[in-house]
mmCIF file of C-alpha atoms in Angstrom:
data_model
loop_
_atom_site.group_PDB
_atom_site.id
_atom_site.type_symbol
_atom_site.label_atom_id
_atom_site.label_comp_id
_atom_site.label_asym_id
_atom_site.label_seq_id
_atom_site.Cartn_x
_atom_site.Cartn_y
_atom_site.Cartn_z
ATOM 1 C CA UNK A 30 -39.758 16.322 -18.132
ATOM 2 C CA UNK A 31 -41.583 17.759 -21.118
ATOM 3 C CA UNK A 32 -44.788 16.921 -19.243
ATOM 4 C CA UNK A 33 -43.637 19.010 -16.290
ATOM 5 C CA UNK A 34 -42.842 16.097 -13.984
ATOM 6 C CA UNK A 35 -39.991 16.607 -11.514
ATOM 7 C CA UNK A 36 -37.071 14.290 -12.170
ATOM 8 C CA UNK A 37 -33.976 13.433 -10.132
ATOM 9 C CA UNK A 38 -31.191 11.784 -12.101
ATOM 10 C CA UNK A 39 -28.275 10.349 -10.143
ATOM 11 C CA UNK A 40 -25.161 8.841 -11.664
ATOM 12 C CA UNK A 41 -21.425 9.039 -12.121
ATOM 13 C CA UNK A 42 -19.849 12.167 -13.584
ATOM 14 C CA UNK A 43 -19.729 10.717 -17.106
ATOM 15 C CA UNK A 44 -23.394 9.698 -16.923
ATOM 16 C CA UNK A 45 -24.429 13.185 -15.801
ATOM 17 C CA UNK A 46 -22.334 14.741 -18.572
ATOM 18 C CA UNK A 47 -23.852 12.354 -21.112
ATOM 19 C CA UNK A 48 -27.386 13.276 -20.053
ATOM 20 C CA UNK A 49 -26.658 17.010 -20.262
ATOM 21 C CA UNK A 50 -25.137 16.654 -23.715
ATOM 22 C CA UNK A 51 -28.161 14.644 -24.837
ATOM 23 C CA UNK A 52 -30.694 17.160 -23.530
ATOM 24 C CA UNK A 53 -28.837 20.191 -24.950
ATOM 25 C CA UNK A 54 -30.818 22.507 -22.657
ATOM 26 C CA UNK A 55 -31.563 23.132 -19.006
ATOM 27 C CA UNK A 56 -34.792 21.990 -17.361
ATOM 28 C CA UNK A 57 -36.022 23.640 -14.170
ATOM 29 C CA UNK A 58 -37.733 20.392 -13.191
ATOM 30 C CA UNK A 59 -34.562 18.283 -13.490
ATOM 31 C CA UNK A 60 -32.143 17.783 -10.592
ATOM 32 C CA UNK A 61 -28.859 16.035 -11.367
ATOM 33 C CA UNK A 62 -26.916 14.402 -8.525
ATOM 34 C CA UNK A 63 -23.384 13.248 -9.285
ATOM 35 C CA UNK A 64 -21.687 10.485 -7.324
ATOM 36 C CA UNK A 65 -17.904 10.902 -7.286
ATOM 37 C CA UNK A 66 -16.483 7.893 -9.016
ATOM 38 C CA UNK A 67 -13.322 5.833 -8.534
ATOM 39 C CA UNK A 68 -14.084 4.072 -11.801
ATOM 40 C CA UNK A 69 -16.638 1.709 -13.325
ATOM 41 C CA UNK A 70 -15.651 -1.972 -13.454
ATOM 42 C CA UNK A 71 -16.249 -4.311 -16.370
ATOM 43 C CA UNK A 72 -19.892 -5.509 -16.510
ATOM 44 C CA UNK A 73 -18.685 -8.848 -17.879
ATOM 45 C CA UNK A 74 -16.458 -9.502 -14.879
ATOM 46 C CA UNK A 75 -19.321 -8.574 -12.539
ATOM 47 C CA UNK A 76 -21.728 -10.960 -14.306
ATOM 48 C CA UNK A 77 -19.192 -13.781 -14.183
ATOM 49 C CA UNK A 78 -18.506 -13.131 -10.511
ATOM 50 C CA UNK A 79 -22.106 -13.175 -9.306
ATOM 51 C CA UNK A 80 -22.853 -16.183 -11.543
ATOM 52 C CA UNK A 81 -20.027 -18.025 -9.799
ATOM 53 C CA UNK A 82 -21.774 -17.375 -6.463
ATOM 54 C CA UNK A 83 -25.204 -18.526 -7.606
ATOM 55 C CA UNK A 84 -26.000 -19.525 -11.222
ATOM 56 C CA UNK A 85 -29.692 -18.788 -10.569
ATOM 57 C CA UNK A 86 -28.838 -15.219 -9.500
ATOM 58 C CA UNK A 87 -31.395 -15.449 -6.684
ATOM 59 C CA UNK A 88 -30.051 -12.459 -4.775
ATOM 60 C CA UNK A 89 -32.221 -10.260 -2.586
ATOM 61 C CA UNK A 90 -29.612 -7.756 -1.385
ATOM 62 C CA UNK A 91 -26.327 -6.477 -2.779
ATOM 63 C CA UNK A 92 -24.197 -3.834 -1.066
ATOM 64 C CA UNK A 93 -20.723 -3.014 -2.304
ATOM 65 C CA UNK A 94 -20.136 -0.821 0.747
ATOM 66 C CA UNK A 95 -21.871 -2.282 3.782
ATOM 67 C CA UNK A 96 -21.004 0.020 6.718
ATOM 68 C CA UNK A 97 -22.877 -1.819 9.473
ATOM 69 C CA UNK A 98 -19.587 -2.547 11.279
ATOM 70 C CA UNK A 99 -17.373 0.272 10.056
ATOM 71 C CA UNK A 100 -17.141 2.916 7.342
ATOM 72 C CA UNK A 101 -13.394 2.617 6.830
ATOM 73 C CA UNK A 102 -13.482 -1.156 7.123
ATOM 74 C CA UNK A 103 -16.600 -1.557 4.988
ATOM 75 C CA UNK A 104 -17.722 -4.929 3.661
ATOM 76 C CA UNK A 105 -19.217 -6.322 0.505
ATOM 77 C CA UNK A 106 -22.438 -8.159 1.259
ATOM 78 C CA UNK A 107 -24.510 -10.258 -1.118
ATOM 79 C CA UNK A 108 -27.565 -12.038 0.269
ATOM 80 C CA UNK A 109 -30.242 -14.378 -0.981
ATOM 81 C CA UNK A 110 -31.635 -17.356 0.891
ATOM 82 C CA UNK A 111 -28.189 -17.381 2.495
ATOM 83 C CA UNK A 112 -25.311 -14.927 2.874
ATOM 84 C CA UNK A 113 -23.345 -15.609 -0.295
ATOM 85 C CA UNK A 114 -20.737 -12.973 0.566
ATOM 86 C CA UNK A 115 -20.188 -11.124 3.827
ATOM 87 C CA UNK A 116 -16.572 -10.054 4.153
ATOM 88 C CA UNK A 117 -14.367 -7.001 4.274
ATOM 89 C CA UNK A 118 -13.890 -5.421 0.886
ATOM 90 C CA UNK A 119 -10.140 -5.470 1.445
ATOM 91 C CA UNK A 120 -10.255 -9.293 1.432
ATOM 92 C CA UNK A 121 -12.892 -9.941 -1.234
ATOM 93 C CA UNK A 122 -11.456 -11.074 -4.578
ATOM 94 C CA UNK A 123 -13.870 -9.057 -6.716
ATOM 95 C CA UNK A 124 -13.240 -5.895 -4.706
ATOM 96 C CA UNK A 125 -9.481 -6.452 -4.878
ATOM 97 C CA UNK A 126 -9.654 -6.260 -8.683
ATOM 98 C CA UNK A 127 -11.682 -3.062 -8.358
ATOM 99 C CA UNK A 128 -9.465 -1.442 -5.728
ATOM 100 C CA UNK A 129 -6.327 -2.272 -7.717
ATOM 101 C CA UNK A 130 -7.966 -0.712 -10.834
ATOM 102 C CA UNK A 131 -7.547 -3.946 -12.795
ATOM 103 C CA UNK A 132 -11.205 -4.396 -13.692
ATOM 104 C CA UNK A 133 -12.010 -0.773 -14.591
ATOM 105 C CA UNK A 134 -13.102 0.305 -18.045
ATOM 106 C CA UNK A 135 -10.443 1.954 -20.254
ATOM 107 C CA UNK A 136 -12.409 5.228 -20.397
ATOM 108 C CA UNK A 137 -12.075 5.607 -16.623
ATOM 109 C CA UNK A 138 -8.356 6.249 -16.946
ATOM 110 C CA UNK A 139 -9.000 9.421 -18.917
ATOM 111 C CA UNK A 140 -12.320 10.763 -17.638
ATOM 112 C CA UNK A 141 -13.309 14.126 -19.187
ATOM 113 C CA UNK A 142 -16.075 14.812 -16.654
ATOM 114 C CA UNK A 143 -14.078 15.234 -13.439
ATOM 115 C CA UNK A 144 -13.747 18.433 -11.380
ATOM 116 C CA UNK A 145 -17.269 19.708 -11.940
ATOM 117 C CA UNK A 146 -17.190 19.279 -15.720
ATOM 118 C CA UNK A 147 -20.367 17.201 -15.631
ATOM 119 C CA UNK A 148 -22.271 20.366 -14.581
ATOM 120 C CA UNK A 149 -24.377 18.530 -12.018
ATOM 121 C CA UNK A 150 -26.546 20.360 -9.491
ATOM 122 C CA UNK A 151 -25.154 18.403 -6.531
ATOM 123 C CA UNK A 152 -22.061 16.249 -6.024
ATOM 124 C CA UNK A 153 -21.971 13.473 -3.418
ATOM 125 C CA UNK A 154 -18.901 11.635 -2.149
ATOM 126 C CA UNK A 155 -17.383 9.892 0.823
ATOM 127 C CA UNK A 156 -15.770 12.550 2.987
ATOM 128 C CA UNK A 157 -12.365 10.919 3.171
ATOM 129 C CA UNK A 158 -10.132 12.873 5.540
ATOM 130 C CA UNK A 159 -13.048 14.074 7.649
ATOM 131 C CA UNK A 160 -10.974 13.317 10.770
ATOM 132 C CA UNK A 161 -8.549 16.050 9.710
ATOM 133 C CA UNK A 162 -11.073 18.637 8.516
ATOM 134 C CA UNK A 163 -14.096 18.318 10.827
ATOM 135 C CA UNK A 164 -13.195 15.752 13.537
ATOM 136 C CA UNK A 165 -16.530 16.141 15.348
ATOM 137 C CA UNK A 166 -18.296 14.651 12.299
ATOM 138 C CA UNK A 167 -16.116 11.535 12.287
ATOM 139 C CA UNK A 168 -17.979 8.597 13.834
ATOM 140 C CA UNK A 169 -16.760 5.848 11.452
ATOM 141 C CA UNK A 170 -20.368 5.275 10.406
ATOM 142 C CA UNK A 171 -19.890 7.180 7.157
ATOM 143 C CA UNK A 172 -19.702 10.910 6.520
ATOM 144 C CA UNK A 173 -20.770 12.302 3.157
ATOM 145 C CA UNK A 174 -19.415 15.312 1.332
ATOM 146 C CA UNK A 175 -22.146 17.315 -0.417
ATOM 147 C CA UNK A 176 -21.083 19.954 -2.934
ATOM 148 C CA UNK A 177 -23.832 22.332 -4.050
ATOM 149 C CA UNK A 178 -23.183 23.678 -7.552
ATOM 150 C CA UNK A 179 -26.400 25.438 -8.569
ATOM 151 C CA UNK A 180 -29.336 27.377 -7.188
ATOM 152 C CA UNK A 181 -31.549 24.417 -8.039
ATOM 153 C CA UNK A 182 -29.290 22.149 -5.992
ATOM 154 C CA UNK A 183 -29.254 24.559 -3.049
ATOM 155 C CA UNK A 184 -33.052 24.771 -2.973
ATOM 156 C CA UNK A 185 -33.368 21.005 -2.876
ATOM 157 C CA UNK A 186 -30.680 20.496 -0.232
ATOM 158 C CA UNK A 187 -32.305 23.097 2.030
ATOM 159 C CA UNK A 188 -35.258 20.716 2.277
ATOM 160 C CA UNK A 189 -33.080 17.859 3.564
ATOM 161 C CA UNK A 190 -33.103 17.408 7.327
ATOM 162 C CA UNK A 191 -29.758 15.996 8.394
ATOM 163 C CA UNK A 192 -26.798 16.666 10.654
ATOM 164 C CA UNK A 193 -24.445 18.928 8.723
ATOM 165 C CA UNK A 194 -21.642 21.439 8.905
ATOM 166 C CA UNK A 195 -19.947 23.624 6.323
ATOM 167 C CA UNK A 196 -16.366 23.294 5.127
ATOM 168 C CA UNK A 197 -14.438 24.694 2.193
ATOM 169 C CA UNK A 198 -14.246 22.900 -1.140
ATOM 170 C CA UNK A 199 -10.437 22.955 -1.046
ATOM 171 C CA UNK A 200 -10.283 21.277 2.364
ATOM 172 C CA UNK A 201 -12.950 18.761 1.432
ATOM 173 C CA UNK A 202 -11.354 17.437 -1.763
ATOM 174 C CA UNK A 203 -7.811 17.327 -0.369
ATOM 175 C CA UNK A 204 -8.091 13.666 0.645
ATOM 176 C CA UNK A 205 -10.249 12.509 -2.286
ATOM 177 C CA UNK A 206 -8.332 12.720 -5.553
ATOM 178 C CA UNK A 207 -11.262 11.128 -7.425
ATOM 179 C CA UNK A 208 -12.909 14.563 -7.367
ATOM 180 C CA UNK A 209 -10.453 16.055 -9.799
ATOM 181 C CA UNK A 210 -8.307 13.385 -11.439
ATOM 182 C CA UNK A 211 -8.775 10.073 -13.215
ATOM 183 C CA UNK A 212 -7.657 6.774 -11.767
ATOM 184 C CA UNK A 213 -4.250 5.645 -12.996
ATOM 185 C CA UNK A 214 -4.158 2.565 -15.216
ATOM 186 C CA UNK A 215 -2.136 -0.185 -13.512
ATOM 187 C CA UNK A 216 0.722 -1.836 -15.363
ATOM 188 C CA UNK A 217 -0.782 -5.316 -15.029
ATOM 189 C CA UNK A 218 -4.267 -4.523 -16.360
ATOM 190 C CA UNK A 219 -3.738 -5.921 -19.874
ATOM 191 C CA UNK A 220 -2.252 -9.122 -18.459
ATOM 192 C CA UNK A 221 -5.175 -9.377 -16.043
ATOM 193 C CA UNK A 222 -7.750 -9.250 -18.861
ATOM 194 C CA UNK A 223 -5.685 -11.616 -21.014
ATOM 195 C CA UNK A 224 -5.714 -14.133 -18.159
ATOM 196 C CA UNK A 225 -9.432 -13.534 -17.597
ATOM 197 C CA UNK A 226 -10.079 -14.419 -21.265
ATOM 198 C CA UNK A 227 -8.229 -17.708 -20.787
ATOM 199 C CA UNK A 228 -9.255 -18.940 -17.349
ATOM 200 C CA UNK A 229 -12.363 -16.902 -16.585
ATOM 201 C CA UNK A 230 -13.397 -15.580 -13.201
ATOM 202 C CA UNK A 231 -10.941 -17.840 -11.351
ATOM 203 C CA UNK A 232 -8.285 -15.247 -12.163
ATOM 204 C CA UNK A 233 -9.653 -13.243 -9.221
ATOM 205 C CA UNK A 234 -8.456 -15.888 -6.769
ATOM 206 C CA UNK A 235 -4.849 -15.078 -7.671
ATOM 207 C CA UNK A 236 -5.095 -11.470 -6.448
ATOM 208 C CA UNK A 237 -3.519 -10.417 -3.193
ATOM 209 C CA UNK A 238 -3.982 -7.209 -1.160
ATOM 210 C CA UNK A 239 -1.308 -4.621 -1.871
ATOM 211 C CA UNK A 240 0.507 -3.859 1.342
ATOM 212 C CA UNK A 241 1.794 -0.313 1.597
ATOM 213 C CA UNK A 242 5.533 0.065 2.007
ATOM 214 C CA UNK A 243 7.007 0.610 5.468
ATOM 215 C CA UNK A 244 8.110 4.129 4.503
ATOM 216 C CA UNK A 245 4.568 5.089 3.446
ATOM 217 C CA UNK A 246 3.072 3.668 6.630
ATOM 218 C CA UNK A 247 5.579 5.539 8.818
ATOM 219 C CA UNK A 248 4.951 8.781 6.915
ATOM 220 C CA UNK A 249 1.168 8.421 7.329
ATOM 221 C CA UNK A 250 1.607 7.735 11.021
ATOM 222 C CA UNK A 251 3.718 10.864 11.488
ATOM 223 C CA UNK A 252 1.123 12.945 9.636
ATOM 224 C CA UNK A 253 -1.625 11.678 11.945
ATOM 225 C CA UNK A 254 0.411 12.467 15.054
ATOM 226 C CA UNK A 255 1.442 15.947 13.912
ATOM 227 C CA UNK A 256 -1.977 16.759 12.415
#
């Protein structure tokens, strides 16, 4: 950047905040793009998991959110010479640990960079709840929420050619709590890591999807019907 080169830096809110604190000044040739974060899982668990699939790590493609079939029913897909993993995230043992917050880093449960505190130029996120806010944009192929925070971000986004519509910030974050609050630490996290230390990655095979209670499912159904 000191040489005048244009730089785009994309990362989670804590990574953007860390970069800004390191630089200690603004650069006109730097664009920061924040990705709204559920939490960052343990690198050790990830390494153990992929090593259990293929010790040689000969992967050619990894997608934690493959939307080729559906956005809401997205899959995890890991390919090499063969498809090592190609299944719904809701059934994959690694993704179950992530979704249940068991494998997340401790710092993710008290993130100081949420709610715009990273001071990024642009924020990107899944537009959860799009069917309630802008139904015409809901095609189950994946709709993104783009929040423009600075003049620099607005100038860059104006150059992007894509289907878009405007909505308010309040309506857009209503169904995505990761915008403004940290993930809650689950009660069983310490036991999960204690078991991982003893038996290794096989601990993932003991995880089961958490089925929502009947009352919650009925309430959600009523909300959908009544709008």
